[in-house]
XYZ file of C-alpha atoms in Angstrom:
506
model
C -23.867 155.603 14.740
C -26.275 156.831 12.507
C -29.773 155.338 12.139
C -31.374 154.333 8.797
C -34.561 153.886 7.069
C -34.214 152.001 3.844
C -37.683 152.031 2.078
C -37.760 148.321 -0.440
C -36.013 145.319 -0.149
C -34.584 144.739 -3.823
C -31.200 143.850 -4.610
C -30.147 146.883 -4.325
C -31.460 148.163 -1.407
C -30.300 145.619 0.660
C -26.391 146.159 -0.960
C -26.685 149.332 0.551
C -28.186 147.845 3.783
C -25.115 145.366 4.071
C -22.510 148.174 3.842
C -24.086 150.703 5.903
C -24.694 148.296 8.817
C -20.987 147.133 8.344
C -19.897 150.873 8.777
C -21.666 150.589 12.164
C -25.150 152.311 11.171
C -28.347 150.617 12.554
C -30.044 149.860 9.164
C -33.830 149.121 9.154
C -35.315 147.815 6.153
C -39.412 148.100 5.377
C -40.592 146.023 2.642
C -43.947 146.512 1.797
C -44.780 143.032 0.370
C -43.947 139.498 2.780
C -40.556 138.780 1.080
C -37.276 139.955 0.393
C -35.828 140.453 -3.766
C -38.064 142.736 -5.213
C -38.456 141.559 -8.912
C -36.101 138.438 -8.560
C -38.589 136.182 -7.419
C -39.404 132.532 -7.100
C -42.356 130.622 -8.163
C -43.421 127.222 -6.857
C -45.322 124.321 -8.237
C -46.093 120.754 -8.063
C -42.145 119.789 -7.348
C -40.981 122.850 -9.994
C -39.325 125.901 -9.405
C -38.613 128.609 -11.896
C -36.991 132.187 -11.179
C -39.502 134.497 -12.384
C -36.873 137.481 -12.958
C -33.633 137.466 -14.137
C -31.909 134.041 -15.317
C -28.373 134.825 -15.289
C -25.769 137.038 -13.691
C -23.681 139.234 -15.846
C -20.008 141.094 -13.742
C -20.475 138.743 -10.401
C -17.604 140.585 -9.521
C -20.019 143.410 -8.052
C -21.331 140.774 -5.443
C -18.558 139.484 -5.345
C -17.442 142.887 -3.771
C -19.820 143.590 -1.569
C -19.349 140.035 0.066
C -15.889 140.687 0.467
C -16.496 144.269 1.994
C -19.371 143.084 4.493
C -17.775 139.429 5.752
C -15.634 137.162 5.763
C -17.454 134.031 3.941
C -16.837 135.290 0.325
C -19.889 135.253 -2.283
C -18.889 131.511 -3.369
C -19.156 130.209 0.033
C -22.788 131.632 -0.062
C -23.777 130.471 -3.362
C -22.535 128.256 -5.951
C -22.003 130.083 -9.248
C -21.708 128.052 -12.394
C -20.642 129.805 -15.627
C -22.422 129.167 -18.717
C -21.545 127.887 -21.710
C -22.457 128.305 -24.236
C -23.407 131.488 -23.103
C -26.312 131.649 -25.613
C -27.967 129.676 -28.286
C -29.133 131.661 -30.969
C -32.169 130.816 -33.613
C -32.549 133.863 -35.972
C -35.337 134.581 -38.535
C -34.110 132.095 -41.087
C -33.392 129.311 -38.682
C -29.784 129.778 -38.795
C -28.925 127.737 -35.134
C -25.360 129.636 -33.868
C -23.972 129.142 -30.084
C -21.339 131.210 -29.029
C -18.812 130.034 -26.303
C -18.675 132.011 -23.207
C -16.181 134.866 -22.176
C -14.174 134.212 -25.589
C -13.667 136.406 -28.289
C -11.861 134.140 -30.127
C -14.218 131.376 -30.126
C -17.343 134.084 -30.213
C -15.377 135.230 -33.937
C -15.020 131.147 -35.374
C -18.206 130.303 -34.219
C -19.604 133.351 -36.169
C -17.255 132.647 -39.739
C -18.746 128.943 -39.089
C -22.073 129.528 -38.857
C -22.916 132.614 -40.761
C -20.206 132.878 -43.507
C -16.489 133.793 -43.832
C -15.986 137.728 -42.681
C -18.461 137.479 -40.113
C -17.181 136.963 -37.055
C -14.654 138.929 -38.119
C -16.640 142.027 -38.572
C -18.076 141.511 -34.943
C -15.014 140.935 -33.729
C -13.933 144.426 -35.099
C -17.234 145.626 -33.480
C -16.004 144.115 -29.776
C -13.110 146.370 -29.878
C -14.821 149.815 -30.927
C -17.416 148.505 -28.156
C -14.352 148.039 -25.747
C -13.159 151.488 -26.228
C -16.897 152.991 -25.255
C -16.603 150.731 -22.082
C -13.409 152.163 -21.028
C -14.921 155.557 -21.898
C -17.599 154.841 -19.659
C -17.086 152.652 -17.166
C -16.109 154.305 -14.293
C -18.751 157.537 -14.991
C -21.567 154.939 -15.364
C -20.760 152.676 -13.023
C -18.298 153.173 -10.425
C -18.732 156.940 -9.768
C -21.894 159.131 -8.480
C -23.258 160.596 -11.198
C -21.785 163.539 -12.465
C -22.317 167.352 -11.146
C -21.892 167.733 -14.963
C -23.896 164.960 -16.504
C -25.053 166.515 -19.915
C -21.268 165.967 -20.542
C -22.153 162.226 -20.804
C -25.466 162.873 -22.429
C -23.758 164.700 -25.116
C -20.818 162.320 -25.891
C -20.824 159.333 -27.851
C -18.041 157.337 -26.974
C -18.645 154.761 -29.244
C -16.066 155.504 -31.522
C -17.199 156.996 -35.017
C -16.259 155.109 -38.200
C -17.253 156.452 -41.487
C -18.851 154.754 -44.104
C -19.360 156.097 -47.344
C -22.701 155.596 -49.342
C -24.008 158.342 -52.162
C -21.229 160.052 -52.008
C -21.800 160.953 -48.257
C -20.131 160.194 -45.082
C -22.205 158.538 -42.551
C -21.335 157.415 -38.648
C -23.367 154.892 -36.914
C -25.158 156.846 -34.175
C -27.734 154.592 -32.759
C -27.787 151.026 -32.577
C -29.545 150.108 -35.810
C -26.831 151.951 -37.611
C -24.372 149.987 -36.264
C -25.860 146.671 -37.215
C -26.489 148.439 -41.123
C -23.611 150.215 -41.309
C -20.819 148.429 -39.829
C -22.103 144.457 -39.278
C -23.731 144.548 -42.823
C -25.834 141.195 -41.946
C -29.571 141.053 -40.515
C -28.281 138.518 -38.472
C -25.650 139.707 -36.548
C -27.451 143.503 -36.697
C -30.344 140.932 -34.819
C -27.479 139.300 -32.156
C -26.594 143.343 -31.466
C -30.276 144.349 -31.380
C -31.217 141.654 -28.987
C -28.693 142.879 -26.191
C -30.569 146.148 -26.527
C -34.071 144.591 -26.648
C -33.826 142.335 -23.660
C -33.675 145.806 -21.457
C -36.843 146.967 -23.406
C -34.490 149.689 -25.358
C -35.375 150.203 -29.251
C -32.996 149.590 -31.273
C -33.815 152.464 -33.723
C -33.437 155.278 -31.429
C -31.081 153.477 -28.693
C -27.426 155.302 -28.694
C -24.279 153.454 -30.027
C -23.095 153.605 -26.689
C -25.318 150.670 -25.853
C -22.392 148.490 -27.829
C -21.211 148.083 -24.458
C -23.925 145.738 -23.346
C -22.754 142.746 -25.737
C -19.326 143.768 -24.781
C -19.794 143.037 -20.854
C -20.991 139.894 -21.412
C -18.396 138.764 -24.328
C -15.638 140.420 -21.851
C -17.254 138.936 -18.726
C -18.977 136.276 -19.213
C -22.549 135.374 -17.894
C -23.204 133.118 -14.812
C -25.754 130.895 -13.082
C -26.901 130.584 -9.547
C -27.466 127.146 -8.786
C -30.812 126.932 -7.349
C -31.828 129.785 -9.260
C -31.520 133.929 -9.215
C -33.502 133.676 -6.040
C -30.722 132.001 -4.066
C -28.476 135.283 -4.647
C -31.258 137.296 -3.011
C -31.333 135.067 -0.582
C -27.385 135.001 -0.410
C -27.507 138.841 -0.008
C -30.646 138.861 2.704
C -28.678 136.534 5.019
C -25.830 138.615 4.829
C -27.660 141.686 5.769
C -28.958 139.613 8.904
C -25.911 138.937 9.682
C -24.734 142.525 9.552
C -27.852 142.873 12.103
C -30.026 144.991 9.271
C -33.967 144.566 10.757
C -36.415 143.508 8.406
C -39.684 145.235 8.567
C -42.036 143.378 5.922
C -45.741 144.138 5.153
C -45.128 147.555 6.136
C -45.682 150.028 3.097
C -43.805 153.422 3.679
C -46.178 156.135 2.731
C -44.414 159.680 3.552
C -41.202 160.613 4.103
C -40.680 162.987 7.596
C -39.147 165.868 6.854
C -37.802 168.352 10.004
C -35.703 171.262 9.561
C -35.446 170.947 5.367
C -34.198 167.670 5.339
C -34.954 163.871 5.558
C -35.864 162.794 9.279
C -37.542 159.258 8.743
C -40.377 157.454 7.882
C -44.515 156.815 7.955
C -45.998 154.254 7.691
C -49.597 153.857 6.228
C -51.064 153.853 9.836
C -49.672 156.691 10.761
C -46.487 155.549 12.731
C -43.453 157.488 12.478
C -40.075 155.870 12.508
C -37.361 158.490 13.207
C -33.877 158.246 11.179
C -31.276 160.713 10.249
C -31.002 159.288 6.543
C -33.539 157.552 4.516
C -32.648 155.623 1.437
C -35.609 154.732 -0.986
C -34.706 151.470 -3.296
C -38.529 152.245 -5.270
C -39.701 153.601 -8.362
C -39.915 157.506 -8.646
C -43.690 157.315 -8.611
C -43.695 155.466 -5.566
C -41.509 157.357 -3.864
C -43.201 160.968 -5.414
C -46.150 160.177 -3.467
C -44.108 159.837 -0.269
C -42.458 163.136 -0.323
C -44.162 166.180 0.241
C -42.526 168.130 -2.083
C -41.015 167.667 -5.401
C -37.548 165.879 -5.645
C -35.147 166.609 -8.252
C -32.697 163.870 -8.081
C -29.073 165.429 -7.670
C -27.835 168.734 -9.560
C -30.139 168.519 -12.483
C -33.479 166.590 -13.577
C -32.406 164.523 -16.174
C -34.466 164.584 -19.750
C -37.584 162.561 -20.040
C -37.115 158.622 -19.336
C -37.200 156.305 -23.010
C -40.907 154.510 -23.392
C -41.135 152.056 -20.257
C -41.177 148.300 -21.269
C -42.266 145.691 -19.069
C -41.854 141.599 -19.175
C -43.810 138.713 -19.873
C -42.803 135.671 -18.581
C -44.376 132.213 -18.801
C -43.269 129.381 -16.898
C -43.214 125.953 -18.464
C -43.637 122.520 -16.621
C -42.762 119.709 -18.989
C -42.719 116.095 -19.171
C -39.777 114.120 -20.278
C -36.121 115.373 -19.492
C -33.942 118.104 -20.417
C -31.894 116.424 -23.189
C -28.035 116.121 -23.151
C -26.288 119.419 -24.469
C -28.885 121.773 -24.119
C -27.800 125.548 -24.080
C -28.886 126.834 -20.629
C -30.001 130.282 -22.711
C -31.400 130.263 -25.803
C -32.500 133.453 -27.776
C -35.215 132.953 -30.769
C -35.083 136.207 -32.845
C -38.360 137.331 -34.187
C -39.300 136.746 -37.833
C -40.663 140.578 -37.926
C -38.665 142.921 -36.451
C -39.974 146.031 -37.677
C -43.500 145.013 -36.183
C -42.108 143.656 -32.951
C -40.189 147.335 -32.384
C -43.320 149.047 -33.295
C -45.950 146.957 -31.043
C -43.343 147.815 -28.278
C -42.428 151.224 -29.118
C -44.968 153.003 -31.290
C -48.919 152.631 -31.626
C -49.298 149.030 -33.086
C -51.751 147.372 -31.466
C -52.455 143.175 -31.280
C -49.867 140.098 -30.664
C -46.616 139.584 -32.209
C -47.164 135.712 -34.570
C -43.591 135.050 -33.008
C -41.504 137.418 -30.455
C -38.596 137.780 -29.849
C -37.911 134.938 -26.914
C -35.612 133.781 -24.314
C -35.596 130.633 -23.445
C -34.174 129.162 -20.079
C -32.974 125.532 -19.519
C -31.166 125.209 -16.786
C -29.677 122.261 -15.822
C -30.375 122.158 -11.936
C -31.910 119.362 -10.024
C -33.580 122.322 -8.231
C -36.220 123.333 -10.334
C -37.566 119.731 -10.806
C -39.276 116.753 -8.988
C -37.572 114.024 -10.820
C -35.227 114.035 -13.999
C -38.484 113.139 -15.700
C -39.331 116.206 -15.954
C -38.360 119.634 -17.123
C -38.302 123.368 -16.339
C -38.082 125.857 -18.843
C -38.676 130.252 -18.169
C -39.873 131.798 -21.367
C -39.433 135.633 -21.617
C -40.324 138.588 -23.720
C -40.595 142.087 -23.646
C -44.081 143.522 -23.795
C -45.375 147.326 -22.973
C -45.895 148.169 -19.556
C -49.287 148.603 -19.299
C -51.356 147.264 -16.228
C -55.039 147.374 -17.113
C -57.723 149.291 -19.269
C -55.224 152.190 -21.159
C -54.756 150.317 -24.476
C -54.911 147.856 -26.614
C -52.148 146.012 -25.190
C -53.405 146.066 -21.708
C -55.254 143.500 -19.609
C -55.151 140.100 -19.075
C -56.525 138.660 -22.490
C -53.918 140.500 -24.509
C -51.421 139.037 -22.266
C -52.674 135.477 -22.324
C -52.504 135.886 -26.088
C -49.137 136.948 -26.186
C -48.350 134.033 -24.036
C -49.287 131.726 -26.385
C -47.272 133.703 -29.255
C -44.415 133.244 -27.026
C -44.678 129.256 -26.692
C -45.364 129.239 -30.441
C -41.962 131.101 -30.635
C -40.022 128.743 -28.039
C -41.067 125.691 -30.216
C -38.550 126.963 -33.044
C -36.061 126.429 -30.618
C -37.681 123.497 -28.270
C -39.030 120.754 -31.085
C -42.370 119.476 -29.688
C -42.968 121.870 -26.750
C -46.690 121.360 -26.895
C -46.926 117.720 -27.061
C -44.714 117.640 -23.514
C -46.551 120.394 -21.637
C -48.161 119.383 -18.556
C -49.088 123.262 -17.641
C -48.006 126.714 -17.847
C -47.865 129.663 -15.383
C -48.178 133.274 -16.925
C -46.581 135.972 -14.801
C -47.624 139.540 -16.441
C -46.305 142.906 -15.926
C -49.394 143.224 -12.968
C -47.147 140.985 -11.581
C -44.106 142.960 -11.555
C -46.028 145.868 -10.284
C -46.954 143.806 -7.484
C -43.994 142.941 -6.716
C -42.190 145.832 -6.999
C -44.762 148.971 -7.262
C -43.480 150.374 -10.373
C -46.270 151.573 -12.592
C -47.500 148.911 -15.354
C -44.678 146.879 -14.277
C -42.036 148.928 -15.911
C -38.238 147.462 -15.888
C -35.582 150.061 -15.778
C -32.496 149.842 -17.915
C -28.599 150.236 -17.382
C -27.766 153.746 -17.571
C -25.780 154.919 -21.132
C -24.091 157.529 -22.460
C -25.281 159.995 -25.404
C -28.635 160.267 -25.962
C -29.111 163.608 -24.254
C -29.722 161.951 -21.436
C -32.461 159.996 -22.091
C -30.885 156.902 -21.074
C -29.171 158.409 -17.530
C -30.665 157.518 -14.453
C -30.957 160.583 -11.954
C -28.568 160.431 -9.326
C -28.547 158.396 -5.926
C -28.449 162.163 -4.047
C -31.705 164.301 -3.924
C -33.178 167.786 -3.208
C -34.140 166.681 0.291
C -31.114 166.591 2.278
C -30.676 163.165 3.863
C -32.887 161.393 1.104
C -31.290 158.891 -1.330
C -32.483 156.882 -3.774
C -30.951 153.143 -4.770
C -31.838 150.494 -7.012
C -32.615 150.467 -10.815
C -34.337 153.370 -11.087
C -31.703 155.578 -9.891
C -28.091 155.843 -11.272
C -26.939 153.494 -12.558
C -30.096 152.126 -13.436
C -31.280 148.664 -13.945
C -30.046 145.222 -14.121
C -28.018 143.129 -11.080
C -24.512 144.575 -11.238
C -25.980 147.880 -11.402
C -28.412 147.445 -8.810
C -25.190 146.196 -6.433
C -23.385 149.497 -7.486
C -25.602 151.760 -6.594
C -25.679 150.048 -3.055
C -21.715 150.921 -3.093
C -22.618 154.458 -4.024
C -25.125 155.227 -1.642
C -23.219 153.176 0.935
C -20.170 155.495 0.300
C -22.407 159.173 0.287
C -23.628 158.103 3.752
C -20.565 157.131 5.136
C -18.210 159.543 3.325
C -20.383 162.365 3.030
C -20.799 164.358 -0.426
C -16.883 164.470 -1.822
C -17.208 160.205 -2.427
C -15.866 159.734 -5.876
C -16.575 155.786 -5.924
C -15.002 152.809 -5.353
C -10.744 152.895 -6.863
């Protein structure tokens, strides 16, 4: 029996908590802030309740997994997961109003011939299965495997598969995302449906990989789901199970150095100076947080992967309404901004100022949970913004995010008729917030990890220079988002307990 530090408790961290502990490890977890989740959090208000991270859960089979592999009261039994459907409402730039039906390609192609012309839904469709073929490509690699000894052989890839297209007299191939949405969808508003997979991860469109095409695919393959009660409930779901396992919880304890003793990992410190011994550590934090534990620089498995993409960060602003959520309602609902060139380059370049009208999510969920009464109503706005956490630009501080807040509610009311008149307050959670809650720098949110790109878009792997050190979470392989985050549990579950030769799960 091997003991274990595990440094964070995100969703991630305590996957691999669950499956060590059920391998017969003692498994301590320190947390530096008073609660368990990490960025899927809960916030709490005069009878509402909104999540204030993620709203819906793409590939529940990962959870489903690791409920399966660490008890015997399956994930459903622990939560109750309600699929979606429509899985998203979509209001693009010329208030076109399309809802596609979830986990259906068929009814994803007809309600795209219905609502935006004949050929169109057929030309996504056609997109779904090039997209399918870079999923098989990838799949395992990206997530079911440790990362590759040889990774620049995914960073040099594209296995989106290349279709010509002639124009001038010249043959051109899609290879980012925007080319795929000019070249091959051929209408600004499905190339704005494909962008806005991309975008909600804080990826730009224009310099993304095709390889992201696998993002819609997941969720037109898979479907999306709902917790009831909320995101929260799965954290809580996954925290129970851990204390079950007998994982100890250490919270308000922040982890400032890593002990190292005879070249490799040998536990933790704590701020005051109190060593915990261990013989592996696994850190579930941002690199910066954990760079300023270790004494020494770690390189994240056989290579340091190129320069991470420019780090994005969320605004979300929680709405408490008046009046009921009205019959019908999509749960999701996606407003596309009216300027996408100046919403990519306030996010991406050097534009400075507010967006008139984001790009928005908008959350309804219907869930006697996040009201007092059926009077009223709940609603999570979101949008991506630059992660910035004070006083290094103009889109930094709390007045340009109050601003944007109020660009985002102008947004919503495309898609929510009347918003204002029904508000009885709002709740503004920045990306100070996220930092708080889960130390990354200017409340950065890490992205899935893709193919092509040289590399840009890998996360490093779960192993590290230090012997006995391993990272877990989103900002290790493979990389952000809540399947991924319960992968990289699996992984780093399976390089403790099988040693270095674990190829991932079969």
């Amino acid at each position: 029996m091997a003991r274990i530090a595990v440094i964070g408790a995100g969703l991630g961290a305590m996957a691999a908590a669950a499956r060590l502990a059920v391998a017969g490890h003692r498994v301590v977890v320190y947390e530096r802030t008073t609660t368990y989740g990490g960025a899927v959090g809960r916030y709490e208000r005069d009878g509402f309740a909104f999540d204030t991270g993620p709203a819906l859960l793409p590939l529940p089979a990962v959870y489903r997994d690791l409920f399966l592999k660490t008890g015997k009261e399956p994930l459903e039994k622990c939560v109750e997961l309600v699929q979606v459907d429509p899985a998203a409402r979509h209001v693009f730039a010329d208030s076109t109003d399309l809802r596609l039906p979830n986990a259906s390609r068929a009814g994803v192609v007809a309600a795209l011939n219905t609502a935006l012309g004949p050929g169109a839904g057929d030309r996504w469709g056609d997109f779904l299965v090039r997209a399918r073929e870079a999923w098989d490509r990838t799949r395992r690699p990206l997530l079911e495997e440790p990362l590759w000894p040889d990774w620049q052989v995914l960073a040099e890839r594209e296995p989106y598969p290349a279709v010509p297209h002639k124009r001038l007299l010249r043959t051109r191939r899609a290879g980012t995302l925007a080319e795929v949405g000019a070249l091959e969808l051929r209408d600004p508003r499905l190339t704005a449906l494909l962008e806005s997979h991309a975008l909600a991860y804080g990826l730009d469109p224009r310099t993304t990989p095709a390889s992201a095409a696998v993002l819609p695919y997941m969720e037109h393959a898979f479907g999306v789901w709902y917790v009831r009660g909320g995101l929260r409930e799965l954290a809580r779901a996954v925290y129970e199970r851990c204390l079950a396992r007998r994982v100890e919880f250490v919270f308000d304890t922040e982890i400032t150095g890593i002990v190292e003793k005879d070249g490799r990992a040998a536990g933790v410190e704590w701020a005051d100076g109190t060593v915990a011994e261990a013989d592996f550590v696994v850190a579930g934090v941002a690199p910066e947080v954990l760079d300023r534990a270790v004494r020494q620089s770690v390189v994240r498995g056989p290579g340091e992967v190129p320069a991470q993409r420019v780090r994005t960060s969320r605004l979300t602003v929680l709405l408490a309404l008046r009046g009921g959520r009205p019959e019908g309602t999509a749960h999701r609902t996606v407003v596309h901004a009216e300027d996408r060139d100046g919403e990519l380059d306030l996010l991406f370049g050097t534009s400075s100022g507010t967006l008139a009208r984001p790009t928005v999510t908008v959350v309804r969920p219907d869930d006697p949970a996040w009201v007092p009464d059926p009077g009223h109503e709940a609603i999570v706005l979101g949008a991506v913004v630059p992660a910035r956490s004070g006083g290094d630009g103009p889109t930094a501080g709390s007045e340009f995010f109050e601003q944007y807040a109020q660009a985002v509610i102008d947004a919503a009311e495309r898609a929510v008729p009347g918003l204002r008149d029904r508000l009885l307050w709002h709740e503004v959670r920045t990306p100070a917030d996220i930092e708080r809650a889960t130390g990354a720098t200017g409340g950065a949110v890490p992205a899935p990890a893709l193919a092509a790109g040289d590399g840009s878009l890998l996360q490093p792997s779960n192993t590290t220079a230090l012997p006995g050190l391993f990272t877990v979470g989103g900002w290790s392989h493979p990389g952000g988002g809540l399947p991924h985050a319960g992968m990289s549990g699996s992984l780093v579950a399976g390089l403790i307990v099988e040693g270095p030769g674990f190829r991932g799960s079969q």
